[in-house]
Tab-separated table of N, CA and C in Angstrom:
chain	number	residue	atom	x	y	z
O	75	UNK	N	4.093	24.902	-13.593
O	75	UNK	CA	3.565	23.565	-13.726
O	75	UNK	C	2.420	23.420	-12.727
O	76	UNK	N	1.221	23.766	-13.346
O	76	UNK	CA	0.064	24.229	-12.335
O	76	UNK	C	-0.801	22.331	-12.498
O	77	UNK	N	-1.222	21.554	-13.370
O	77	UNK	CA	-1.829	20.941	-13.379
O	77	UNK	C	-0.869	19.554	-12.150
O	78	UNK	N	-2.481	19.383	-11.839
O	78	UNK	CA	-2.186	17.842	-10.528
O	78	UNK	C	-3.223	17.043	-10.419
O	79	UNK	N	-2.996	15.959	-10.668
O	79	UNK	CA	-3.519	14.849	-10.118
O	79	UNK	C	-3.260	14.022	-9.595
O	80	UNK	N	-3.409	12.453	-9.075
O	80	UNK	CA	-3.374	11.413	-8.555
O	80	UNK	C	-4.167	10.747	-8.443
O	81	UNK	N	-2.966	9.369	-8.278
O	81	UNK	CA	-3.944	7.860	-8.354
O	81	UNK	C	-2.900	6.525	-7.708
O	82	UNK	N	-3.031	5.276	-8.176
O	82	UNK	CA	-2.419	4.316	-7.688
O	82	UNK	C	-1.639	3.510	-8.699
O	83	UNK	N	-0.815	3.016	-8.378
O	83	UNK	CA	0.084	1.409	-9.144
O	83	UNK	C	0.275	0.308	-7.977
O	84	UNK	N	-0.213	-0.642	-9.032
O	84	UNK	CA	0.217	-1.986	-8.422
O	84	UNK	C	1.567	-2.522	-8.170
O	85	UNK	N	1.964	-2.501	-7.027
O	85	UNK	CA	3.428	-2.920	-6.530
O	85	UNK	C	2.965	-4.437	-5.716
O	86	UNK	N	3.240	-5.598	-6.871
O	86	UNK	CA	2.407	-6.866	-5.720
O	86	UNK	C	1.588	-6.830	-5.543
O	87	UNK	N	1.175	-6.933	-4.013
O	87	UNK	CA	0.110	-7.316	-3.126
O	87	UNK	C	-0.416	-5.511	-2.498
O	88	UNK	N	0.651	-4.553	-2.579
O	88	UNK	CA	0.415	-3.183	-2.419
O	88	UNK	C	-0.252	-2.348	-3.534
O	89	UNK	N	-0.753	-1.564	-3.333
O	89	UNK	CA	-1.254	-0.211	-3.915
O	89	UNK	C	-0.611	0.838	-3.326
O	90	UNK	N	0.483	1.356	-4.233
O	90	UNK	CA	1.230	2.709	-4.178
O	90	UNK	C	0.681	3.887	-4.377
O	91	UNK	N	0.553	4.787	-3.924
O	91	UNK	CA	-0.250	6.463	-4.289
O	91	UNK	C	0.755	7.193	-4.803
O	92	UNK	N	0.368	7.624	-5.589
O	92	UNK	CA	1.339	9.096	-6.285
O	92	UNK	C	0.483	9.972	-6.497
O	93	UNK	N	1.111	11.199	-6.235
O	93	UNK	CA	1.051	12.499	-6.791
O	93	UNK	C	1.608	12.706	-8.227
O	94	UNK	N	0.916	13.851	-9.017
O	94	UNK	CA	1.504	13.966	-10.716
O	94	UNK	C	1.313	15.185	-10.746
O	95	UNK	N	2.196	15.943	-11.277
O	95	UNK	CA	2.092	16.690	-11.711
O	95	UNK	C	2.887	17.396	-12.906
O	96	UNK	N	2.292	18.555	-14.050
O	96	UNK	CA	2.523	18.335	-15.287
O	96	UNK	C	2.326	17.547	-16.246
O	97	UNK	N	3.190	17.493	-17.435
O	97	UNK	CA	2.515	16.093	-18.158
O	97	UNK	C	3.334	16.633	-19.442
O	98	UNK	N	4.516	16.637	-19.293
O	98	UNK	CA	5.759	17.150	-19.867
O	98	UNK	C	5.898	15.595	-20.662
O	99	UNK	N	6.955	15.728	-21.552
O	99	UNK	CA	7.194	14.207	-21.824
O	99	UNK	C	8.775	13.738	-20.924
O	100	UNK	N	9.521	14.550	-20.198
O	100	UNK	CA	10.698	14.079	-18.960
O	100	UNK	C	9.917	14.043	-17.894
O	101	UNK	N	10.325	12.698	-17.111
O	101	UNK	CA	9.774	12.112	-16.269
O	101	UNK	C	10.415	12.457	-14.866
O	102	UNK	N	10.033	12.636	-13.730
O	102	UNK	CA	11.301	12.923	-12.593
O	102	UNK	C	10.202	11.907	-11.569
O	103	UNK	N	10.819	11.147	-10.876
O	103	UNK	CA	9.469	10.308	-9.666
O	103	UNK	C	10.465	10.835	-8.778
O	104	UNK	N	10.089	11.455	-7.856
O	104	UNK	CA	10.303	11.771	-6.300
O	104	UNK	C	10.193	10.714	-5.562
O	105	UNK	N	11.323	10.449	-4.824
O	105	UNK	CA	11.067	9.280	-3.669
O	105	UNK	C	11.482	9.909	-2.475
O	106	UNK	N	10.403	10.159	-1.707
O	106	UNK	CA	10.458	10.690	-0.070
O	106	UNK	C	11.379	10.086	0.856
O	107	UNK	N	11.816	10.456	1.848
O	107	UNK	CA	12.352	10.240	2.855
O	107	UNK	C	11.530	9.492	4.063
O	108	UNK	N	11.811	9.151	5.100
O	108	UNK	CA	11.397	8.361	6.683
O	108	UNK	C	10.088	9.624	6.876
O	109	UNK	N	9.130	9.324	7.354
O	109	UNK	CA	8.111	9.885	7.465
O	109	UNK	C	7.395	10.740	6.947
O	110	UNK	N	7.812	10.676	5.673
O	110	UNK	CA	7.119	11.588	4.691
O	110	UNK	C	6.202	11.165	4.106
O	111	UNK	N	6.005	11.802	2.481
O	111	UNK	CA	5.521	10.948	1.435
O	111	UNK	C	5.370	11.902	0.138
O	112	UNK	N	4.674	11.428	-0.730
O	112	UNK	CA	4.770	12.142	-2.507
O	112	UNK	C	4.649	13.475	-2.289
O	113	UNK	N	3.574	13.996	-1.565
O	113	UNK	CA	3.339	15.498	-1.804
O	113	UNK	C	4.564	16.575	-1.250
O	114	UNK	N	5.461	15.963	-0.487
O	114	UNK	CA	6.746	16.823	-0.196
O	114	UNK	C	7.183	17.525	-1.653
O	115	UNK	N	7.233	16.733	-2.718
O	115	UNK	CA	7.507	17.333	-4.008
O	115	UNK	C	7.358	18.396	-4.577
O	116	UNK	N	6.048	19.149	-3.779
O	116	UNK	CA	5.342	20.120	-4.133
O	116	UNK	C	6.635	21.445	-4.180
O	117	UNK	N	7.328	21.619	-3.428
O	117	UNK	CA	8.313	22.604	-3.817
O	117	UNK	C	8.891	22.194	-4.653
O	118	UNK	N	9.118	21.398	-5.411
O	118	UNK	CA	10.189	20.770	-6.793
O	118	UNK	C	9.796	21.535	-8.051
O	119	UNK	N	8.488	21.386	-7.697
O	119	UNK	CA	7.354	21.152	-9.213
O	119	UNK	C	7.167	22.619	-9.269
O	120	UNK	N	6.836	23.363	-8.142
O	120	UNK	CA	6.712	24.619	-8.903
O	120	UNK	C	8.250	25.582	-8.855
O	121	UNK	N	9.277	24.953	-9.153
O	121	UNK	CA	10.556	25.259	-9.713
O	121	UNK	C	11.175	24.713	-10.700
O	122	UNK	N	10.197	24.030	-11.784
O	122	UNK	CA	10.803	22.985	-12.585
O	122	UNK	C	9.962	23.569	-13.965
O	123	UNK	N	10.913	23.602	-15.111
O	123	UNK	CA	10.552	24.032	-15.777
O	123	UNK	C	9.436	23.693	-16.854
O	124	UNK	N	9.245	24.298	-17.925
O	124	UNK	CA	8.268	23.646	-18.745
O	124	UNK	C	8.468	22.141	-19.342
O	125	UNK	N	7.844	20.735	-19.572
O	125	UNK	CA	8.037	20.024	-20.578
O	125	UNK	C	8.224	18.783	-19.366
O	126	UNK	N	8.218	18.750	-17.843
O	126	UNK	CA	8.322	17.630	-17.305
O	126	UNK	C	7.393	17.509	-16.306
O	127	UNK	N	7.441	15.967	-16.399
O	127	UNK	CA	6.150	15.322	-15.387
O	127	UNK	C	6.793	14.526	-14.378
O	128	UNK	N	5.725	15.324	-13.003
O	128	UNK	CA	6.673	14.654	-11.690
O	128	UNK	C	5.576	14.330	-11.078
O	129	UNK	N	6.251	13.110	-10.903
O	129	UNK	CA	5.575	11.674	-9.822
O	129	UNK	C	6.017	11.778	-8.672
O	130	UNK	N	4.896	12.071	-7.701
O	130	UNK	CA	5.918	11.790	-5.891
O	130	UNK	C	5.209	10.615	-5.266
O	131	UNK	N	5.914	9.360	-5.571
O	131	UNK	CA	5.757	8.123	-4.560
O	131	UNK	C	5.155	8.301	-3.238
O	132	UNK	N	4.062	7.966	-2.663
O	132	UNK	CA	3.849	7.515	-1.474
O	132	UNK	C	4.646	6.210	-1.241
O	133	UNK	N	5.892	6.005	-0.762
O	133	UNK	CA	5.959	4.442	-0.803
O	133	UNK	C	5.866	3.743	0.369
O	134	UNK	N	5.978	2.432	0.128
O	134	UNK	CA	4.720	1.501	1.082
O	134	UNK	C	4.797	1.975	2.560
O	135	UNK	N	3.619	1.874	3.361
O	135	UNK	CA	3.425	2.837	4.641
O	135	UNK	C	3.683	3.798	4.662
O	136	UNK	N	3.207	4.781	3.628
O	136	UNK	CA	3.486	6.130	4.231
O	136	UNK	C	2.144	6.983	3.039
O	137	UNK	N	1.844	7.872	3.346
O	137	UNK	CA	0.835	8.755	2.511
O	137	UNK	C	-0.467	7.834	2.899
O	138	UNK	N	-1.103	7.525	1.461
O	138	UNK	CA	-2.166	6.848	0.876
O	138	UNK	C	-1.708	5.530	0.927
O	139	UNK	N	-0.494	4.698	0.330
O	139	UNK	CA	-0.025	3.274	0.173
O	139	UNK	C	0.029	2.430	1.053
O	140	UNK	N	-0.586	1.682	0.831
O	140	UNK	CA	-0.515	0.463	1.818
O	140	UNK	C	0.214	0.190	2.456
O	141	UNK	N	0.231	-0.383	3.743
O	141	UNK	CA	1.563	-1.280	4.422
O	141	UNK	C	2.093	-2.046	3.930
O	142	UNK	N	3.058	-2.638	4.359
O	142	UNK	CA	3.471	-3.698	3.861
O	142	UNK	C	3.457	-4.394	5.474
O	143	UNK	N	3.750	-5.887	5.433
O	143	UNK	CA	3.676	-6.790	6.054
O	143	UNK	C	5.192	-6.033	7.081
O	144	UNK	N	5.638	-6.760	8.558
O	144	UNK	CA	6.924	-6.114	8.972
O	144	UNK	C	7.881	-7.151	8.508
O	145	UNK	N	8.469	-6.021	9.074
O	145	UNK	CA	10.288	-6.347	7.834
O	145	UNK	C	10.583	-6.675	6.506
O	146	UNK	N	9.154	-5.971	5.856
O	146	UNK	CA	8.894	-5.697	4.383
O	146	UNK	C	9.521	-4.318	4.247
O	147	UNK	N	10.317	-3.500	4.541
O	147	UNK	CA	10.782	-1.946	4.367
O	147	UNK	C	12.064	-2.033	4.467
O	148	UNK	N	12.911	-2.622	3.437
O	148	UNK	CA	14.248	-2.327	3.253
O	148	UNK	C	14.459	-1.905	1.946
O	149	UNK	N	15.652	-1.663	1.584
O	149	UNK	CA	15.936	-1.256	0.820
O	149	UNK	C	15.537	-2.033	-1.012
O	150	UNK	N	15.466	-3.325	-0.892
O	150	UNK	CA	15.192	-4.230	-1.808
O	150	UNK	C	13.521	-3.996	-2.017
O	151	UNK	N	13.098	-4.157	-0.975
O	151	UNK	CA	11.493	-4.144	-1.364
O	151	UNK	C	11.275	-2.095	-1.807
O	152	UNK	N	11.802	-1.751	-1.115
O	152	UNK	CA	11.769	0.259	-1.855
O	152	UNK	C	12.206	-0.255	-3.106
O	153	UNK	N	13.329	-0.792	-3.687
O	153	UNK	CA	13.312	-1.171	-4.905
O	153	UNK	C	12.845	-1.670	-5.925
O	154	UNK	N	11.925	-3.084	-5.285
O	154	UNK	CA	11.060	-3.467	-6.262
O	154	UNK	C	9.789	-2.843	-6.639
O	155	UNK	N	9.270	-1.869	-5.441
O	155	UNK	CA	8.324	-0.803	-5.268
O	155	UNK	C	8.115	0.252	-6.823
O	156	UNK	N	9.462	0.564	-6.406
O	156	UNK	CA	9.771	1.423	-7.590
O	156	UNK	C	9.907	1.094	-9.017
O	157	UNK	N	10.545	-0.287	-9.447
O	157	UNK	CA	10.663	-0.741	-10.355
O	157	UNK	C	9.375	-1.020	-11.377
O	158	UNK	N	7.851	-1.720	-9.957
O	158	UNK	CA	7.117	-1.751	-11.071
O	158	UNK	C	6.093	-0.591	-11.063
O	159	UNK	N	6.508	0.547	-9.948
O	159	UNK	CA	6.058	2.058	-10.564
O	159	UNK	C	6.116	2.303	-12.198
O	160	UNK	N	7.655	2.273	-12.078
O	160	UNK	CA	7.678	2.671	-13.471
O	160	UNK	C	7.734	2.460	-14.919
O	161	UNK	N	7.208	1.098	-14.214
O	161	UNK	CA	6.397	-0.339	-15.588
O	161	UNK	C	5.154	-0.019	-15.558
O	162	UNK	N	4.700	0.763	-14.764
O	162	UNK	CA	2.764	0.561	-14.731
O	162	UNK	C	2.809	1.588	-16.244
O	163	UNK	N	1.662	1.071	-16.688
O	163	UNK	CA	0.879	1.637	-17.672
O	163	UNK	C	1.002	2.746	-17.321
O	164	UNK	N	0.514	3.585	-16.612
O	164	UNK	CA	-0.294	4.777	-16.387
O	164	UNK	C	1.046	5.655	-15.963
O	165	UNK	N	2.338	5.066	-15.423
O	165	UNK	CA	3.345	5.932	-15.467
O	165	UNK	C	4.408	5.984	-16.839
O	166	UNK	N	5.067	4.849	-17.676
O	166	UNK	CA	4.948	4.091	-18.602
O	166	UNK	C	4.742	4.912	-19.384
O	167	UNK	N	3.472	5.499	-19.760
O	167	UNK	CA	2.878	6.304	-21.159
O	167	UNK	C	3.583	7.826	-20.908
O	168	UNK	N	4.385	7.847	-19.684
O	168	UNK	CA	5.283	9.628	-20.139
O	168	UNK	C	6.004	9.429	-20.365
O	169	UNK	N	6.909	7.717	-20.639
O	169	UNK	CA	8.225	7.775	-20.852
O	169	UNK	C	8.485	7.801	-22.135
């Protein structure tokens, strides 16, 4: 799974960054850990077989993505983060 790109989704008032790679029609979004961000994925993707497309979240403050305001980083706002990840258009069209 050699092909990669990236870009952004609107989460609110944030702009989320992801990494993509493939363009399979199964979807996998990677969500990083405390000081990471999307491109950790990179060992996933080239162990994953033919036919799926993987998204690695920058999520908010970390990578490319915006901050968020403080005591915007719990678990609810990682949630809603994610939720309209995978309503955006542009992620959306692999499902």
């Amino acid at each position: 799974m050699q092909m990669h790109s990236d870009g952004f989704v609107q989460a609110g008032a944030l702009r989320l960054h992801y990494e993509k790679w493939g363009d399979g029609p199964h979807v996998v979004i990677g969500l990083h850990g405390t000081s990471l961000h999307g491109r950790v994925w990179g060992w996933l993707v080239d162990r994953m077989p033919a036919g799926f497309t993987v998204y690695g979240l920058d999520q908010r403050g970390h990578g490319d993505s915006d901050a968020a305001r403080p005591g915007e980083y719990t678990v609810d706002y990682y949630f809603a983060d994610l939720e309209k990840a995978v309503h955006d258009p542009v992620v959306k069209s692999c499902n």
